[in-house]
């Protein structure tokens, strides 16, 4: 058994020495927040890395989502997925919007575009899809539907940092896309987030919403919130960017090892990689069919835990199964058969840049040996 516990992720930190010069600059300037120099540099650097023009930094991804919904002036009903982290729909609730859940596709775990139209009502104003595990949504089809019905599209791209399809960054899709830089994500600023938009005017509007609605010393134009990224976070982001390619490369190796060892075990399904996608390998989900595997997902989860390995059931329960949402009509049992099955089968195995290969082998060994 592992002496030290292995968690599903371990936040990446650059060498401490490399962070000290940034700290020194902050201490010398006394600029701690409010669009300081590191904040400005990080917006530019992220724009270059992600291949987008307009990046607005936030203190975290959830506030970025809440603000993005306000920036798009969304109201009423929003079509979204039950297979995500609760922040996706909590952001709707904080804006007095009603989530309407639609089932997912089995091959990507993303919202099934072919089920969106049936969920549209006169109150629908937007679609809020999530690129789950960094797998691209069917954004071309989603845009077609949105355009047909005059709906806005906001992507929760919290898992999608650095992911590209046909050379185009996933965060460039939708009216707006939102990133999270939380400690557990592929790219972290301890906590943090961003909204990606398509023009300067929208960016300025987002800035107002992010900073109390203040325009200048004497003018406040809207009841904005405080969701600014501070200089410590921004400095960490600048430093993290130096390591991101190497981190993603190491995650890829972990992924390939898992795929190689677990790829042919009856009862275990692994999502297929789509062609022409550059992944970020944020998560490594497997799907356990209890009939074929001989053990349930929960039994595998408990067995790993007993060996000091802490996998996570992302996403279980479904958002629509939490009591605060389960009363909604769209959340009714039986309405989303794919999501209801996938949530019982999914298990995300540990993955992070410095996860050692012998540990990956060991995790796979435990799973293989546990099969009946
Ligand atoms: C992490 C995450 C968020 C929230 O981001 P925070 O930065 O933690 O607020 C939102 N949606 C999804 C899908 C996430 O995984």
Coordinates of C-alpha atoms and ligand atoms in Angstrom, one line a residue, residues 60-62 65 84-85 87-88 130 156 158-159 180 182 185 192, ligand 1:
X60 CA -12.1 33.0 -9.7
X61 CA -14.0 31.2 -12.3
X62 CA -17.4 31.2 -10.6
X65 CA -19.4 33.0 -14.9
X84 CA -20.7 19.5 -14.6
X85 CA -19.4 21.0 -11.4
X87 CA -20.7 26.2 -10.1
X88 CA -22.1 26.1 -13.7
X130 CA -19.4 22.9 -20.7
X156 CA -18.1 27.1 -19.3
X158 CA -13.1 25.8 -17.0
X159 CA -11.6 22.5 -18.2
X180 CA -11.0 28.8 -14.2
X182 CA -8.4 27.2 -9.6
X185 CA -7.0 23.1 -12.9
X192 CA -8.5 32.8 -10.6
Ligands
LIG1 C1 -13.6 24.6 -11.5 C2 -14.9 24.8 -12.2 C3 -15.7 26.0 -12.1 C4 -15.4 27.0 -11.1 O1 -14.2 27.6 -11.1 P1 -13.7 28.3 -9.8 O2 -12.4 29.0 -10.3 O3 -13.3 27.2 -8.8 O4 -14.7 29.2 -9.2 C5 -16.8 26.1 -12.9 N1 -17.1 25.1 -13.8 C6 -16.4 24.0 -13.9 C7 -16.9 23.0 -14.9 C8 -15.3 23.8 -13.1 O5 -14.6 22.6 -13.2

